[in-house]
Each structure stands twice: as structure tokens, then as C-alpha cells.
Amino acid sequence: MAVPAEGPNPPPPGLAGLLRLLGLQGSLVGVSALSASVAAALGLVPFFVVSRMATAIYAQPPRLDEVRTLALVAVGALLLRYTFVAGSTVLAHVAAFRILHDLRLRIAHKLGAVPLSFFSRRTTGSLKTTLMDDVNQVESFVAHNFPDAVAAVVVPLATAIALVWVDWRMAIASIIVAPFAVGAMAYTMRDGADAHVQWNAIQHRMNSALLEYIRGIKVIKTFGLSAARFGELSRSIQEGLNWMEGFMRTNGRGYGAFGALIGSSLVFLVPAGGWLYSKGELSLEELVLFLVLGPQLLMSMMRLMFAWGNVEKVQVGNARIREILLTPDLEDRAGTRVPAHDGLCFRQVDFRYDEAGPDVLHQVTFDAPAGKVTALVGPSGAGKSTLVKLVPRLWEATGGAVELGGVDVRELPLEQLLSRVSMVFQDVFLFHGTVRDNLRLGRADATEAQLEAACRAARAHDFIRALPQGYDTMLGERGARLSGGEKQRLSIARALLKDAPVLLLDEATAFADPENEARIQEALSELCEGRTVMVVAHRLSTIATADHIVVLEGGAVRDQGTHEELLSRCSLYQRLWASHSDAQDWTLGGADARTSGGMEVAS
Ligand SMILES: Nc1ncnc2c1ncn2[C@@H]1O[C@H](COP(=O)(O)OP(=O)(O)OP(=O)(O)O)[C@@H](O)[C@H]1O
């Protein structure tokens, strides 16, 4: 599917932004609005017909032929009206869905292009609200409100002109309450824009809390937390309720006054009409015309008010869409430099997640030589995982440089950089799709033989074959049908298929199942063969056999060297090694557990 990256700039804020959005499908929207106006004007024809009929019926003798003709005109006008309504609706919906499609694609494309830091400042719920609800609001505005709003302006204007032309005094009587109604509307909507901003913010919080609640439902169930106790969700729902009650308390009177005034035009039309009719200054036809059409004039103001309310709502969503579309992409230099080799080098790297936050890495300097295994070890929170994420530019170093083959990774075209790096992390994400689809993320054009070879090497082929439809088995959301170890092996197969020269590996901290662990280790050995490997190491065997070990503490390199060198001189490494070794011997239920069937934590 083509991404409209070359589409118009993000819509400007406010009303201009909405018009720009409408302009994306200008001709469809224009014809739809025109059809809606014609349809609304045709809707007035029966009122004129009724007024003419009154004189025809009360004539002496009654002009029945004219009544019949007028009835046919009314029916014809109504049929024509429905044709225009249908045309307007279809065109408006087509335009709206095209705009919706364009916006969603552009937002999705943008989300794929922005740096990861963009997401750390937002919740998934708020992004979902923009991608779905805000865009839907634009769709609904284009499909429903815009044609309605145009008709709601055009028709009262045309009606007012027609009524003034028939009798200006009665025309004034028809709209005499309008200034008061407008006053009531202005009073009611005085804080309309602010109110929409507040309401939208509450909805965002509600969405985020709801999403988190669903995601964390296992923990909530495990700890017996009911919805009411899940603080943020129940608070945001209560907040929404309070806001709505407050809004209605403040604005209910204004809405009531507006509704009453809009519906009260007959109070003025009946006495004024009766008086003018009795003086012979108004014909029966004109009197009936004002009695049936006069109230309609004000009723269309009601539609205008609803349309305006929606304009404000869409503007709030439009501002959020705009904010996303204006976020700068991760800079992608179309450089011509080619890495001289597949070694990694960290040169005085500083990093912090938040501009205002503390440094997570300071002056980190070390080499991960080509074709060798470099292990990162250190206490929890030392910055090991963060360091690994700087290589594929998931995050950008705030100082110093990360180099691949002697070239700063920021100087390499992103596609080239990413094609050289594979990542196997503990938290494996599998997309909703078949096993084969998930594997092909590694290499889209892989042949069946290549897929199978990679899965055999990753020790995944047998369990995939045992699945109900083998490689065609659908994996549920987040690959729910596979065990943690199986997911790991699938991600190793994916990395094998990608066949990138640099491998970044975040080892799993523990496996409950020794058989699974043994298979994963075999698969990893196949994967590491001949590549530059940088591994966040948790296993003794990986640590002891690594070519180079970097010891991190508090975001800085404490020491580096081989296992033997570090054991002889680095006290932190000695402590880490000792605690790893202790963990190796540790079993749940004491030393006897192995023989008595207790669960082993480490094999
Ligand atoms: N997305 C994030 N936003 C802000 N701070 C973060 C983020 N991820 C990690 N940190 C912080 O950065 C520091 C280093 O974390 P990191 O995950 O790199 O450590 P680690 O050595 O891999 O720890 P572990 O072995 O426990 O996984 C920690 O203080 C952590 O709280």
C-alpha cells in the first residue's frame, strides 16, 4: 500500500486546518455540500405548496385541479430531495473515507519514522486515541457535519430572503427571537473550545488507563484487584462523570433557554399574522406560508449550533494529529560512507533518556571487535541494555559516538545500518499472523528451504511441525500460543534468516525448563558463529567463553578484558562471578530438591 508521504503538509491549526483537510478531497466535498444545500432547499417546497393549497382549498368554489397539481409538485420535490440527500451522503462518505485513509497512513508512516524517544513521552492509549478516535472525528465531520453545516447556513439565508420578499414585517416576527437565541447559544458555548480540550484530555486519560488495565489484567487478577481498585481507571471514569455533571450544571440553563427560544417563534407569528390578515394586508396564502415556514427558519439555527459544536471537537483532534505529523523523523543521512568492517566501537558515549533526566551512560569507551563475542556484564541498572539499543539507533547517544566499521552509525543510511544488525531480545514480539509471516520479517524473499533450514538451526523446526497447521499456524496476539522458549527460538530463526553480520543479544535471565535452555543455547551458538556479537550476558558459560568482557557499573565502564584478567584484578567482576556461581548451585527446596523432584531454577 502506497504511503502518501508526499501528501500535503500537516493541516494547520484551527479552522484553516479543517478546511485544508476538506481540501484533500475538495471536489467531492464541494459537490456533496452543494447537493446537501439543494436537498435542504427542496425540503422547503412542501411549505410553499401547503400555503398555496390553503387558498386553493378555501376558494369558492375550491380549485381541486390546482390542489392535485400542487400535491404532485410536493411529492416530486420530496423525491428529488431524497435523490440529492442520497447523492450528498454517498459523496461525503467517499470523501471522508479517503481523508481518513490518507491520515491514518500518514500517521502510521510517521510513527515508524520518528525516534523511539517520541514514544517514551506518550502512552499507547493516547496514541491509539489519536490514530482511531481523532481521525474518526475528522471522518464523521466530513461525512456528516460539513454538508449539514453548509445546508444549515445556505437554507436559512435563502428562506430569510424569500420571507422578506413576501412580507418584511412577518419576516421580522419570524426571527425576532433569534438575537436572544444567539445570545443564549453564545453564553452556552462561551467556553466551548476549553471544554472540548478538557473533555478530550479526560478521554485520553480514560483510554490510557483502560488499555493499561486490559494489558495488566493478569496481574490484576493475580492480586485480586477489582476494577474499582484499579486507581487510574476508576479515577478517570469518575473524572469523566464529574466533568459531564459540572458541564450540564453550568450549561443546562443556556441549552434550555436556547431550545425554548428557538421553538417560540409562533408566539409572535400568530398575533402579528392575525392582525395583518384582519387588516387585509396579508393574504391567506402568505399567512399560512409564514406559519409553516417561519418556525423552520429558527430550527435550522439549531443544526448550525450542533455543526459548530462539532467543529470545535474536530479542531482539538486535529491539533493532536498535527502534533504527530510535525514530529521530525529520525535523521536518515543518505551518506556514501561504507563500514570498513563489522566491528563496533563506542567512543566516549554519553546517554540520557530524558533531556532533563540523569545521565544513564557516561564516557563509555570500548571495542566489540569484528567476528568476536563481547559480553556486557554488570549489576542491574548498570546500562547494559541501553548500550545495546544505541547500535541500531533505537536511541541516539547524547554525546560521543557509536561506530560500525569505523563509521558513526548516524552517518550511515538507516536502511544500510539496519540491514547489518540483528537483534534477539528477551521480550520477543510476534505479530498476529502465521509462523511463516513472522519468520519472513527476517527476510521477505526467503524460500521455503531457507525458512526450514533456519528453523532447524534454531531448533525450532520440530515444535513448528507439531503445531496444528505447521508453518501456516496463526499466532495469536503477541504469539500467545507459544511458550517463552519457543518464541525465543523463533526469533533466533528470524535473525538467522536475516543473516546480518552484527548480532545484538540480550540473554534471557532464567529458564525454568533446562531442556528448553539447552536448545536455545544450541540455537544461539549457530547464530553467533562468524558474527560480531555484543551480548548482555547472564549465563556463566557465555561470560567465561566471551572473547572480551566489559564490566559496567552506574553507566560507566569499570573494567574490561578477558575472563581470567578480570577475575584476577576487578573486584566488581569477582563479586558478579561469585554471585553467578552461587546462583548456578541454587535450587528451590534446598540441595535435596534435585533428587526429591523439586523445581530447579538453574540447571
Ligand atoms: N525507557 C527508559 N526511560 C527512562 N529510563 C530508562 C529507560 N530504560 C531504562 N532506563 C533507566 O536506565 C538505567 C539503565 O537501564 P538498563 O535497562 O540499560 O540497565 P541494565 O544494566 O540492562 O539492567 P538489567 O540487567 O536489570 O536489565 C536504569 O536506571 C533504568 O531505570
PDB file of N, CA and C in Angstrom, residues 405-462:
ATOM      1  N   GLY A 405      32.222  -0.365  11.909  1.00  0.00           N
ATOM      2  CA  GLY A 405      33.261  -0.416  10.862  1.00  0.00           C
ATOM      3  C   GLY A 405      33.929   0.934  10.663  1.00  0.00           C
ATOM      4  N   GLY A 406      34.090   1.704  11.742  1.00  0.00           N
ATOM      5  CA  GLY A 406      34.789   2.987  11.652  1.00  0.00           C
ATOM      6  C   GLY A 406      33.900   4.157  11.238  1.00  0.00           C
ATOM      7  N   VAL A 407      32.589   3.908  11.014  1.00  0.00           N
ATOM      8  CA  VAL A 407      31.694   4.999  10.607  1.00  0.00           C
ATOM      9  C   VAL A 407      30.650   5.218  11.710  1.00  0.00           C
ATOM     10  N   ASP A 408      30.466   6.482  12.100  1.00  0.00           N
ATOM     11  CA  ASP A 408      29.437   6.822  13.090  1.00  0.00           C
ATOM     12  C   ASP A 408      28.084   6.300  12.576  1.00  0.00           C
ATOM     13  N   VAL A 409      27.358   5.575  13.435  1.00  0.00           N
ATOM     14  CA  VAL A 409      26.091   4.965  12.947  1.00  0.00           C
ATOM     15  C   VAL A 409      25.112   6.028  12.448  1.00  0.00           C
ATOM     16  N   ARG A 410      25.254   7.285  12.918  1.00  0.00           N
ATOM     17  CA  ARG A 410      24.364   8.354  12.454  1.00  0.00           C
ATOM     18  C   ARG A 410      24.715   8.808  11.042  1.00  0.00           C
ATOM     19  N   GLU A 411      25.935   8.435  10.591  1.00  0.00           N
ATOM     20  CA  GLU A 411      26.356   8.827   9.237  1.00  0.00           C
ATOM     21  C   GLU A 411      25.950   7.788   8.214  1.00  0.00           C
ATOM     22  N   LEU A 412      25.486   6.636   8.696  1.00  0.00           N
ATOM     23  CA  LEU A 412      25.122   5.561   7.748  1.00  0.00           C
ATOM     24  C   LEU A 412      23.644   5.688   7.380  1.00  0.00           C
ATOM     25  N   PRO A 413      23.284   5.436   6.115  1.00  0.00           N
ATOM     26  CA  PRO A 413      21.857   5.404   5.794  1.00  0.00           C
ATOM     27  C   PRO A 413      21.189   4.343   6.680  1.00  0.00           C
ATOM     28  N   LEU A 414      20.028   4.696   7.235  1.00  0.00           N
ATOM     29  CA  LEU A 414      19.372   3.797   8.205  1.00  0.00           C
ATOM     30  C   LEU A 414      19.181   2.389   7.667  1.00  0.00           C
ATOM     31  N   GLU A 415      18.780   2.317   6.395  1.00  0.00           N
ATOM     32  CA  GLU A 415      18.491   1.000   5.822  1.00  0.00           C
ATOM     33  C   GLU A 415      19.744   0.138   5.827  1.00  0.00           C
ATOM     34  N   GLN A 416      20.887   0.797   5.487  1.00  0.00           N
ATOM     35  CA  GLN A 416      22.144   0.059   5.448  1.00  0.00           C
ATOM     36  C   GLN A 416      22.539  -0.399   6.862  1.00  0.00           C
ATOM     37  N   LEU A 417      22.365   0.510   7.813  1.00  0.00           N
ATOM     38  CA  LEU A 417      22.714   0.169   9.199  1.00  0.00           C
ATOM     39  C   LEU A 417      21.861  -1.015   9.670  1.00  0.00           C
ATOM     40  N   LEU A 418      20.544  -0.899   9.462  1.00  0.00           N
ATOM     41  CA  LEU A 418      19.645  -1.938   9.989  1.00  0.00           C
ATOM     42  C   LEU A 418      19.828  -3.270   9.270  1.00  0.00           C
ATOM     43  N   SER A 419      20.258  -3.209   8.006  1.00  0.00           N
ATOM     44  CA  SER A 419      20.461  -4.482   7.297  1.00  0.00           C
ATOM     45  C   SER A 419      21.699  -5.214   7.846  1.00  0.00           C
ATOM     46  N   ARG A 420      22.565  -4.490   8.548  1.00  0.00           N
ATOM     47  CA  ARG A 420      23.788  -5.126   9.073  1.00  0.00           C
ATOM     48  C   ARG A 420      23.628  -5.612  10.509  1.00  0.00           C
ATOM     49  N   VAL A 421      22.491  -5.284  11.131  1.00  0.00           N
ATOM     50  CA  VAL A 421      22.347  -5.607  12.555  1.00  0.00           C
ATOM     51  C   VAL A 421      21.107  -6.465  12.802  1.00  0.00           C
ATOM     52  N   SER A 422      21.283  -7.555  13.569  1.00  0.00           N
ATOM     53  CA  SER A 422      20.133  -8.351  14.028  1.00  0.00           C
ATOM     54  C   SER A 422      20.029  -8.205  15.537  1.00  0.00           C
ATOM     55  N   MET A 423      18.797  -8.285  16.026  1.00  0.00           N
ATOM     56  CA  MET A 423      18.625  -8.187  17.485  1.00  0.00           C
ATOM     57  C   MET A 423      17.805  -9.368  17.980  1.00  0.00           C
ATOM     58  N   VAL A 424      18.255  -9.976  19.036  1.00  0.00           N
ATOM     59  CA  VAL A 424      17.465 -11.029  19.691  1.00  0.00           C
ATOM     60  C   VAL A 424      17.339 -10.624  21.144  1.00  0.00           C
ATOM     61  N   PHE A 425      16.131 -10.163  21.499  1.00  0.00           N
ATOM     62  CA  PHE A 425      15.923  -9.694  22.866  1.00  0.00           C
ATOM     63  C   PHE A 425      15.069 -10.687  23.640  1.00  0.00           C
ATOM     64  N   GLN A 426      15.091 -10.527  24.962  1.00  0.00           N
ATOM     65  CA  GLN A 426      14.314 -11.435  25.828  1.00  0.00           C
ATOM     66  C   GLN A 426      12.827 -11.351  25.540  1.00  0.00           C
ATOM     67  N   ASP A 427      12.344 -10.097  25.358  1.00  0.00           N
ATOM     68  CA  ASP A 427      10.918  -9.887  25.177  1.00  0.00           C
ATOM     69  C   ASP A 427      10.606  -9.990  23.686  1.00  0.00           C
ATOM     70  N   VAL A 428      10.256 -11.210  23.255  1.00  0.00           N
ATOM     71  CA  VAL A 428      10.071 -11.440  21.820  1.00  0.00           C
ATOM     72  C   VAL A 428       8.661 -11.030  21.417  1.00  0.00           C
ATOM     73  N   PHE A 429       8.576 -10.173  20.419  1.00  0.00           N
ATOM     74  CA  PHE A 429       7.254  -9.770  19.950  1.00  0.00           C
ATOM     75  C   PHE A 429       6.936 -10.524  18.664  1.00  0.00           C
ATOM     76  N   LEU A 430       5.844 -11.282  18.690  1.00  0.00           N
ATOM     77  CA  LEU A 430       5.418 -11.970  17.473  1.00  0.00           C
ATOM     78  C   LEU A 430       4.132 -11.306  16.995  1.00  0.00           C
ATOM     79  N   PHE A 431       4.093 -10.994  15.699  1.00  0.00           N
ATOM     80  CA  PHE A 431       2.911 -10.322  15.155  1.00  0.00           C
ATOM     81  C   PHE A 431       1.785 -11.311  14.931  1.00  0.00           C
ATOM     82  N   HIS A 432       0.566 -10.781  14.896  1.00  0.00           N
ATOM     83  CA  HIS A 432      -0.576 -11.628  14.582  1.00  0.00           C
ATOM     84  C   HIS A 432      -0.455 -12.024  13.110  1.00  0.00           C
ATOM     85  N   GLY A 433      -0.266 -13.296  12.865  1.00  0.00           N
ATOM     86  CA  GLY A 433      -0.062 -13.795  11.504  1.00  0.00           C
ATOM     87  C   GLY A 433       0.428 -15.228  11.627  1.00  0.00           C
ATOM     88  N   THR A 434       0.789 -15.836  10.500  1.00  0.00           N
ATOM     89  CA  THR A 434       1.246 -17.222  10.576  1.00  0.00           C
ATOM     90  C   THR A 434       2.698 -17.258  11.064  1.00  0.00           C
ATOM     91  N   VAL A 435       3.128 -18.478  11.393  1.00  0.00           N
ATOM     92  CA  VAL A 435       4.533 -18.664  11.783  1.00  0.00           C
ATOM     93  C   VAL A 435       5.424 -18.182  10.632  1.00  0.00           C
ATOM     94  N   ARG A 436       5.009 -18.556   9.414  1.00  0.00           N
ATOM     95  CA  ARG A 436       5.815 -18.198   8.228  1.00  0.00           C
ATOM     96  C   ARG A 436       5.916 -16.671   8.093  1.00  0.00           C
ATOM     97  N   ASP A 437       4.760 -15.973   8.280  1.00  0.00           N
ATOM     98  CA  ASP A 437       4.776 -14.497   8.185  1.00  0.00           C
ATOM     99  C   ASP A 437       5.775 -13.917   9.167  1.00  0.00           C
ATOM    100  N   ASN A 438       5.760 -14.467  10.379  1.00  0.00           N
ATOM    101  CA  ASN A 438       6.656 -13.941  11.407  1.00  0.00           C
ATOM    102  C   ASN A 438       8.116 -14.199  11.072  1.00  0.00           C
ATOM    103  N   LEU A 439       8.369 -15.350  10.476  1.00  0.00           N
ATOM    104  CA  LEU A 439       9.753 -15.665  10.087  1.00  0.00           C
ATOM    105  C   LEU A 439      10.211 -14.751   8.954  1.00  0.00           C
ATOM    106  N   ARG A 440       9.295 -14.487   8.029  1.00  0.00           N
ATOM    107  CA  ARG A 440       9.670 -13.690   6.841  1.00  0.00           C
ATOM    108  C   ARG A 440      10.002 -12.237   7.191  1.00  0.00           C
ATOM    109  N   LEU A 441       9.690 -11.824   8.427  1.00  0.00           N
ATOM    110  CA  LEU A 441      10.125 -10.476   8.823  1.00  0.00           C
ATOM    111  C   LEU A 441      11.644 -10.403   8.757  1.00  0.00           C
ATOM    112  N   GLY A 442      12.288 -11.562   8.949  1.00  0.00           N
ATOM    113  CA  GLY A 442      13.758 -11.614   8.872  1.00  0.00           C
ATOM    114  C   GLY A 442      14.233 -11.416   7.445  1.00  0.00           C
ATOM    115  N   ARG A 443      13.561 -12.058   6.521  1.00  0.00           N
ATOM    116  CA  ARG A 443      13.896 -11.882   5.102  1.00  0.00           C
ATOM    117  C   ARG A 443      12.635 -12.167   4.274  1.00  0.00           C
ATOM    118  N   ALA A 444      12.141 -11.102   3.639  1.00  0.00           N
ATOM    119  CA  ALA A 444      10.835 -11.210   2.970  1.00  0.00           C
ATOM    120  C   ALA A 444      10.870 -12.221   1.834  1.00  0.00           C
ATOM    121  N   ASP A 445      12.033 -12.356   1.152  1.00  0.00           N
ATOM    122  CA  ASP A 445      12.042 -13.211  -0.042  1.00  0.00           C
ATOM    123  C   ASP A 445      12.641 -14.598   0.246  1.00  0.00           C
ATOM    124  N   ALA A 446      12.665 -14.993   1.519  1.00  0.00           N
ATOM    125  CA  ALA A 446      13.255 -16.305   1.851  1.00  0.00           C
ATOM    126  C   ALA A 446      12.457 -17.447   1.206  1.00  0.00           C
ATOM    127  N   THR A 447      13.184 -18.437   0.682  1.00  0.00           N
ATOM    128  CA  THR A 447      12.494 -19.592   0.095  1.00  0.00           C
ATOM    129  C   THR A 447      12.077 -20.536   1.217  1.00  0.00           C
ATOM    130  N   GLU A 448      11.202 -21.482   0.851  1.00  0.00           N
ATOM    131  CA  GLU A 448      10.755 -22.468   1.850  1.00  0.00           C
ATOM    132  C   GLU A 448      11.957 -23.212   2.431  1.00  0.00           C
ATOM    133  N   ALA A 449      12.907 -23.554   1.551  1.00  0.00           N
ATOM    134  CA  ALA A 449      14.070 -24.323   2.003  1.00  0.00           C
ATOM    135  C   ALA A 449      14.886 -23.500   2.998  1.00  0.00           C
ATOM    136  N   GLN A 450      15.020 -22.193   2.707  1.00  0.00           N
ATOM    137  CA  GLN A 450      15.785 -21.326   3.629  1.00  0.00           C
ATOM    138  C   GLN A 450      15.069 -21.186   4.974  1.00  0.00           C
ATOM    139  N   LEU A 451      13.730 -21.067   4.908  1.00  0.00           N
ATOM    140  CA  LEU A 451      12.962 -20.965   6.149  1.00  0.00           C
ATOM    141  C   LEU A 451      13.188 -22.198   7.012  1.00  0.00           C
ATOM    142  N   GLU A 452      13.097 -23.350   6.352  1.00  0.00           N
ATOM    143  CA  GLU A 452      13.202 -24.599   7.108  1.00  0.00           C
ATOM    144  C   GLU A 452      14.618 -24.781   7.659  1.00  0.00           C
ATOM    145  N   ALA A 453      15.600 -24.414   6.840  1.00  0.00           N
ATOM    146  CA  ALA A 453      16.995 -24.565   7.293  1.00  0.00           C
ATOM    147  C   ALA A 453      17.239 -23.688   8.523  1.00  0.00           C
ATOM    148  N   ALA A 454      16.725 -22.450   8.474  1.00  0.00           N
ATOM    149  CA  ALA A 454      16.924 -21.535   9.617  1.00  0.00           C
ATOM    150  C   ALA A 454      16.229 -22.091  10.852  1.00  0.00           C
ATOM    151  N   CYS A 455      15.034 -22.643  10.658  1.00  0.00           N
ATOM    152  CA  CYS A 455      14.295 -23.160  11.815  1.00  0.00           C
ATOM    153  C   CYS A 455      14.966 -24.408  12.382  1.00  0.00           C
ATOM    154  N   ARG A 456      15.531 -25.217  11.501  1.00  0.00           N
ATOM    155  CA  ARG A 456      16.263 -26.395  12.010  1.00  0.00           C
ATOM    156  C   ARG A 456      17.456 -25.940  12.843  1.00  0.00           C
ATOM    157  N   ALA A 457      18.207 -24.970  12.289  1.00  0.00           N
ATOM    158  CA  ALA A 457      19.399 -24.484  13.007  1.00  0.00           C
ATOM    159  C   ALA A 457      18.999 -23.842  14.335  1.00  0.00           C
ATOM    160  N   ALA A 458      17.815 -23.197  14.354  1.00  0.00           N
ATOM    161  CA  ALA A 458      17.369 -22.518  15.590  1.00  0.00           C
ATOM    162  C   ALA A 458      16.635 -23.485  16.509  1.00  0.00           C
ATOM    163  N   ARG A 459      16.662 -24.769  16.173  1.00  0.00           N
ATOM    164  CA  ARG A 459      15.977 -25.816  16.971  1.00  0.00           C
ATOM    165  C   ARG A 459      14.484 -25.488  17.123  1.00  0.00           C
ATOM    166  N   ALA A 460      13.920 -24.933  16.034  1.00  0.00           N
ATOM    167  CA  ALA A 460      12.504 -24.561  16.102  1.00  0.00           C
ATOM    168  C   ALA A 460      11.644 -25.409  15.174  1.00  0.00           C
ATOM    169  N   HIS A 461      12.301 -26.114  14.237  1.00  0.00           N
ATOM    170  CA  HIS A 461      11.552 -26.827  13.214  1.00  0.00           C
ATOM    171  C   HIS A 461      10.594 -27.871  13.821  1.00  0.00           C
ATOM    172  N   ASP A 462      11.072 -28.611  14.806  1.00  0.00           N
ATOM    173  CA  ASP A 462      10.252 -29.705  15.349  1.00  0.00           C
ATOM    174  C   ASP A 462       8.991 -29.181  16.028  1.00  0.00           C
TER     175      ASP A 462
END
